[in-house]
GROMACS .gro file of C-alpha atoms in nm:
model
  267
    1MET     CA    1   0.000   0.000   0.000
    2SER     CA    2   0.143   0.336  -0.099
    3PRO     CA    3   0.145   0.639   0.134
    4ARG     CA    4  -0.118   0.803  -0.085
    5THR     CA    5  -0.340   0.495  -0.057
    6TRP     CA    6  -0.297   0.497   0.320
    7THR     CA    7  -0.404   0.862   0.346
    8ARG     CA    8  -0.715   0.786   0.143
    9VAL     CA    9  -0.797   0.514   0.395
   10GLY     CA   10  -0.739   0.762   0.676
   11SER     CA   11  -0.959   1.022   0.509
   12ALA     CA   12  -1.237   0.767   0.467
   13ALA     CA   13  -1.217   0.689   0.838
   14LEU     CA   14  -1.250   1.056   0.931
   15VAL     CA   15  -1.537   1.111   0.689
   16ALA     CA   16  -1.715   0.818   0.853
   17LEU     CA   17  -1.647   0.970   1.196
   18VAL     CA   18  -1.789   1.306   1.091
   19ALA     CA   19  -2.094   1.138   0.942
   20ALA     CA   20  -2.152   0.954   1.269
   21CYS     CA   21  -2.127   1.283   1.456
   22ALA     CA   22  -2.418   1.416   1.251
   23ASP     CA   23  -2.651   1.136   1.359
   24SER     CA   24  -2.875   1.242   1.649
   25THR     CA   25  -3.240   1.253   1.746
   26SER     CA   26  -3.288   1.577   1.941
   27PRO     CA   27  -3.059   1.824   2.114
   28ASN     CA   28  -3.179   1.692   2.449
   29SER     CA   29  -3.091   1.331   2.366
   30ARG     CA   30  -2.860   1.154   2.606
   31VAL     CA   31  -2.549   0.982   2.477
   32THR     CA   32  -2.572   0.637   2.633
   33ASP     CA   33  -2.291   0.414   2.762
   34ALA     CA   34  -2.363   0.172   2.479
   35MET     CA   35  -2.321   0.450   2.223
   36MET     CA   36  -1.989   0.557   2.376
   37THR     CA   37  -1.868   0.196   2.372
   38ARG     CA   38  -1.971   0.151   2.009
   39ASP     CA   39  -1.800   0.475   1.907
   40ALA     CA   40  -1.477   0.378   2.087
   41ALA     CA   41  -1.481   0.031   1.931
   42SER     CA   42  -1.529   0.170   1.581
   43ASP     CA   43  -1.255   0.428   1.632
   44ALA     CA   44  -1.009   0.170   1.766
   45GLY     CA   45  -1.090  -0.068   1.480
   46GLU     CA   46  -1.027   0.205   1.221
   47ALA     CA   47  -0.701   0.304   1.393
   48ALA     CA   48  -0.577  -0.056   1.422
   49SER     CA   49  -0.647  -0.118   1.054
   50LEU     CA   50  -0.455   0.198   0.965
   51ASP     CA   51  -0.162   0.088   1.183
   52VAL     CA   52  -0.145  -0.243   0.996
   53ALA     CA   53  -0.151  -0.052   0.666
   54GLN     CA   54   0.122   0.183   0.790
   55MET     CA   55   0.345  -0.113   0.866
   56ALA     CA   56   0.332  -0.230   0.505
   57THR     CA   57   0.375   0.128   0.379
   58GLY     CA   58   0.681   0.180   0.599
   59GLU     CA   59   0.850  -0.134   0.476
   60ALA     CA   60   0.801  -0.016   0.118
   61ASP     CA   61   0.932   0.333   0.197
   62ALA     CA   62   1.249   0.187   0.350
   63GLY     CA   63   1.305  -0.059   0.066
   64LEU     CA   64   1.276  -0.352   0.306
   65PRO     CA   65   1.248  -0.682   0.114
   66SER     CA   66   0.902  -0.830   0.158
   67LEU     CA   67   0.974  -1.169   0.002
   68VAL     CA   68   0.665  -1.100  -0.208
   69ALA     CA   69   0.775  -0.862  -0.482
   70ALA     CA   70   1.018  -0.580  -0.538
   71GLN     CA   71   0.949  -0.288  -0.306
   72SER     CA   72   0.974   0.081  -0.382
   73SER     CA   73   1.320   0.238  -0.361
   74SER     CA   74   1.420   0.456  -0.066
   75THR     CA   75   1.609   0.698  -0.295
   76THR     CA   76   1.335   0.964  -0.264
   77CYS     CA   77   1.400   0.985   0.110
   78THR     CA   78   1.712   1.179   0.211
   79TYR     CA   79   1.955   1.068   0.482
   80SER     CA   80   2.072   1.320   0.743
   81ALA     CA   81   2.390   1.238   0.932
   82ALA     CA   82   2.287   1.492   1.198
   83THR     CA   83   1.965   1.307   1.285
   84GLY     CA   84   2.056   0.958   1.165
   85ARG     CA   85   1.720   0.945   0.985
   86PHE     CA   86   1.585   0.942   0.631
   87ALA     CA   87   1.334   1.225   0.574
   88CYS     CA   88   1.078   1.159   0.302
   89PRO     CA   89   0.910   1.432   0.096
   90THR     CA   90   0.592   1.575   0.245
   91ILE     CA   91   0.278   1.442   0.080
   92THR     CA   92  -0.037   1.651   0.040
   93THR     CA   93  -0.335   1.427  -0.020
   94ALA     CA   94  -0.620   1.495  -0.259
   95GLU     CA   95  -0.824   1.596   0.047
   96GLY     CA   96  -0.560   1.849   0.155
   97LEU     CA   97  -0.418   1.644   0.443
   98THR     CA   98  -0.045   1.666   0.515
   99LEU     CA   99   0.157   1.347   0.565
  100ASN     CA  100   0.518   1.355   0.689
  101ARG     CA  101   0.736   1.043   0.714
  102SER     CA  102   1.084   0.953   0.831
  103TYR     CA  103   1.270   0.637   0.924
  104ALA     CA  104   1.603   0.523   1.067
  105TYR     CA  105   1.799   0.198   1.026
  106TYR     CA  106   1.966   0.046   1.333
  107GLY     CA  107   2.222  -0.226   1.388
  108GLY     CA  108   2.317  -0.314   1.744
  109GLY     CA  109   2.158   0.009   1.864
  110ALA     CA  110   2.362   0.233   1.630
  111ALA     CA  111   2.204   0.432   1.346
  112GLN     CA  112   2.303   0.323   0.996
  113SER     CA  113   2.316   0.529   0.676
  114ALA     CA  114   2.192   0.240   0.460
  115TYR     CA  115   2.000  -0.085   0.493
  116SER     CA  116   2.203  -0.404   0.531
  117ALA     CA  117   2.038  -0.744   0.510
  118THR     CA  118   2.301  -0.886   0.747
  119THR     CA  119   2.348  -0.611   1.007
  120THR     CA  120   2.028  -0.401   1.013
  121ASP     CA  121   1.821  -0.549   1.293
  122SER     CA  122   1.549  -0.284   1.330
  123ILE     CA  123   1.394   0.022   1.163
  124ASN     CA  124   1.209   0.301   1.340
  125PHE     CA  125   0.932   0.479   1.150
  126GLN     CA  126   0.767   0.808   1.241
  127TRP     CA  127   0.452   0.945   1.076
  128THR     CA  128   0.236   1.254   1.124
  129LEU     CA  129  -0.095   1.314   0.946
  130LYS     CA  130  -0.271   1.648   0.992
  131GLY     CA  131  -0.535   1.856   0.825
  132THR     CA  132  -0.899   1.952   0.784
  133LEU     CA  133  -1.181   1.770   0.606
  134GLN     CA  134  -1.501   1.941   0.497
  135GLY     CA  135  -1.825   1.845   0.327
  136ALA     CA  136  -2.206   1.858   0.349
  137GLY     CA  137  -2.229   2.071   0.664
  138ARG     CA  138  -1.951   1.884   0.837
  139THR     CA  139  -1.594   1.974   0.925
  140ALA     CA  140  -1.330   1.755   1.089
  141TRP     CA  141  -0.981   1.840   1.216
  142LEU     CA  142  -0.727   1.564   1.267
  143ASP     CA  143  -0.379   1.530   1.414
  144HIS     CA  144  -0.224   1.181   1.415
  145ASN     CA  145   0.129   1.089   1.530
  146ARG     CA  146   0.293   0.745   1.523
  147SER     CA  147   0.634   0.602   1.613
  148LEU     CA  148   0.667   0.231   1.531
  149THR     CA  149   0.972   0.003   1.520
  150VAL     CA  150   1.002  -0.321   1.326
  151SER     CA  151   1.262  -0.565   1.460
  152GLY     CA  152   1.404  -0.912   1.392
  153LEU     CA  153   1.541  -0.811   1.052
  154ALA     CA  154   1.905  -0.924   1.057
  155GLY     CA  155   1.995  -1.239   0.865
  156ALA     CA  156   1.747  -1.485   0.716
  157GLU     CA  157   1.401  -1.363   0.816
  158THR     CA  158   1.096  -1.577   0.877
  159GLN     CA  159   0.896  -1.313   1.062
  160ARG     CA  160   0.901  -0.948   1.177
  161SER     CA  161   0.774  -0.789   1.496
  162TRP     CA  162   0.630  -0.437   1.531
  163SER     CA  163   0.602  -0.232   1.851
  164GLY     CA  164   0.552   0.136   1.928
  165SER     CA  165   0.300   0.399   2.025
  166GLY     CA  166   0.087   0.681   1.892
  167VAL     CA  167  -0.149   0.960   1.984
  168ARG     CA  168  -0.431   1.116   1.787
  169THR     CA  169  -0.671   1.404   1.836
  170ASP     CA  170  -0.978   1.433   1.613
  171SER     CA  171  -1.244   1.703   1.639
  172SER     CA  172  -1.556   1.755   1.432
  173VAL     CA  173  -1.867   1.968   1.401
  174ALA     CA  174  -2.178   1.876   1.206
  175THR     CA  175  -2.488   2.092   1.156
  176ALA     CA  176  -2.826   1.979   1.023
  177ASP     CA  177  -3.191   2.079   1.076
  178GLY     CA  178  -3.094   2.358   1.315
  179ARG     CA  179  -2.897   2.124   1.537
  180THR     CA  180  -2.522   2.103   1.589
  181ARG     CA  181  -2.317   1.814   1.718
  182ARG     CA  182  -1.958   1.872   1.824
  183SER     CA  183  -1.725   1.585   1.902
  184LYS     CA  184  -1.368   1.554   2.018
  185LEU     CA  185  -1.170   1.232   2.041
  186ILE     CA  186  -0.833   1.198   2.212
  187ALA     CA  187  -0.664   0.859   2.202
  188THR     CA  188  -0.330   0.702   2.286
  189SER     CA  189  -0.231   0.364   2.146
  190THR     CA  190   0.037   0.104   2.213
  191VAL     CA  191   0.145  -0.152   1.956
  192ASN     CA  192   0.254  -0.469   2.138
  193GLN     CA  193   0.473  -0.712   1.938
  194VAL     CA  194   0.252  -0.739   1.631
  195VAL     CA  195   0.412  -1.024   1.436
  196PHE     CA  196   0.399  -1.082   1.060
  197LYS     CA  197   0.523  -1.409   0.911
  198LEU     CA  198   0.695  -1.407   0.573
  199PRO     CA  199   0.625  -1.412   0.287
  200ARG     CA  200   0.346  -1.156   0.309
  201SER     CA  201   0.172  -1.311   0.007
  202THR     CA  202   0.108  -1.623   0.217
  203TYR     CA  203   0.058  -1.446   0.551
  204PRO     CA  204  -0.108  -1.107   0.482
  205TYR     CA  205  -0.242  -1.055   0.835
  206PRO     CA  206  -0.065  -1.023   1.173
  207GLN     CA  207  -0.010  -1.362   1.331
  208SER     CA  208  -0.016  -1.240   1.691
  209GLY     CA  209   0.022  -0.934   1.911
  210SER     CA  210  -0.218  -0.656   2.005
  211ILE     CA  211  -0.284  -0.284   1.986
  212THR     CA  212  -0.436  -0.114   2.290
  213HIS     CA  213  -0.626   0.214   2.275
  214ASP     CA  214  -0.724   0.447   2.556
  215VAL     CA  215  -0.995   0.671   2.414
  216THR     CA  216  -1.168   0.978   2.555
  217VAL     CA  217  -1.470   1.100   2.359
  218THR     CA  218  -1.664   1.421   2.426
  219SER     CA  219  -1.993   1.480   2.243
  220ALA     CA  220  -2.207   1.794   2.264
  221PHE     CA  221  -2.553   1.858   2.115
  222GLU     CA  222  -2.679   2.214   2.061
  223GLY     CA  223  -3.022   2.323   1.940
  224ALA     CA  224  -3.322   2.545   2.001
  225ALA     CA  225  -3.442   2.323   2.285
  226GLY     CA  226  -3.112   2.337   2.472
  227SER     CA  227  -2.782   2.155   2.482
  228THR     CA  228  -2.614   1.861   2.649
  229THR     CA  229  -2.256   1.731   2.674
  230ARG     CA  230  -2.120   1.388   2.762
  231THR     CA  231  -1.763   1.266   2.807
  232GLY     CA  232  -1.662   0.901   2.828
  233THR     CA  233  -1.343   0.698   2.838
  234ARG     CA  234  -1.282   0.346   2.712
  235HIS     CA  235  -0.989   0.100   2.712
  236VAL     CA  236  -0.991  -0.104   2.392
  237VAL     CA  237  -0.772  -0.404   2.308
  238VAL     CA  238  -0.741  -0.528   1.949
  239THR     CA  239  -0.578  -0.875   1.926
  240PHE     CA  240  -0.456  -1.045   1.607
  241ASN     CA  241  -0.463  -1.419   1.527
  242GLY     CA  242  -0.333  -1.459   1.171
  243THR     CA  243  -0.673  -1.422   1.003
  244ARG     CA  244  -0.855  -1.124   0.853
  245THR     CA  245  -1.070  -1.105   1.169
  246ALA     CA  246  -0.921  -0.953   1.486
  247SER     CA  247  -1.089  -0.945   1.825
  248VAL     CA  248  -1.186  -0.615   1.985
  249VAL     CA  249  -1.254  -0.609   2.360
  250ILE     CA  250  -1.392  -0.304   2.546
  251GLY     CA  251  -1.451  -0.387   2.909
  252SER     CA  252  -1.704  -0.670   2.912
  253THR     CA  253  -1.802  -0.615   2.549
  254SER     CA  254  -1.643  -0.835   2.280
  255CYS     CA  255  -1.651  -0.734   1.914
  256THR     CA  256  -1.477  -0.836   1.592
  257LEU     CA  257  -1.280  -0.631   1.339
  258ASP     CA  258  -1.262  -0.720   0.971
  259LEU     CA  259  -0.921  -0.583   0.873
  260PRO     CA  260  -0.973  -0.539   0.496
  261THR     CA  261  -1.305  -0.351   0.535
  262ARG     CA  262  -1.224  -0.194   0.878
  263VAL     CA  263  -1.577  -0.282   0.996
  264VAL     CA  264  -1.625  -0.347   1.369
  265SER     CA  265  -1.919  -0.572   1.463
  266CYS     CA  266  -2.050  -0.576   1.822
  267PRO     CA  267  -2.339  -0.772   1.974
   0.00000   0.00000   0.00000
């Protein structure tokens, strides 16, 4: 998946979030616990799917062999001896979002100026995605940051393991029929040893590992009849098992995530 493809996926996720923010009955409606849980599960599922996509994108950016097909060259990303990192050109998506990427090769804890199949044992990737989305009475602002490291690379590889963390802040406002819904989502995530077996053509999905999300959502309704605001927090764990379906657990609620479609299904 190319960086441009990934940003389109991210944009679709935000458009879906904004659309959800527009759904309400009356300004005096109460946001229920079940609604907050469903929103957190959907958000975590979207984010986990994007993380998995970012992992493939990062490997292509860094020219890391996938044992599937030739990957894109890293020549468009420039090495800086001062930082020990490769900085890639900024991408502006068709929606106007800004994506910045960089990565660094490591061998035995020391930064390397080039990839070596024998000595490079890990690569750290950093991504930021920011911008504004607008359409049909809705506006969303997003700010996503990720730092992920893939390890187990030196020598003959049979699998790779990803770990790292991220934080994202998404805000939106939607107006319809004289009513306004404002939402803000703040989330931190931790990627815990997400393992991919090789070749990717045979094993396209993570074999094991998890991504945890701590999500705080604030929703406010405003209208002629008054206004109401509700804030909720949820701890979400997405666990992989080698198939296209990952488990999503929020407290006592168990859901499933279809990775290709990014759809979360809850009872």
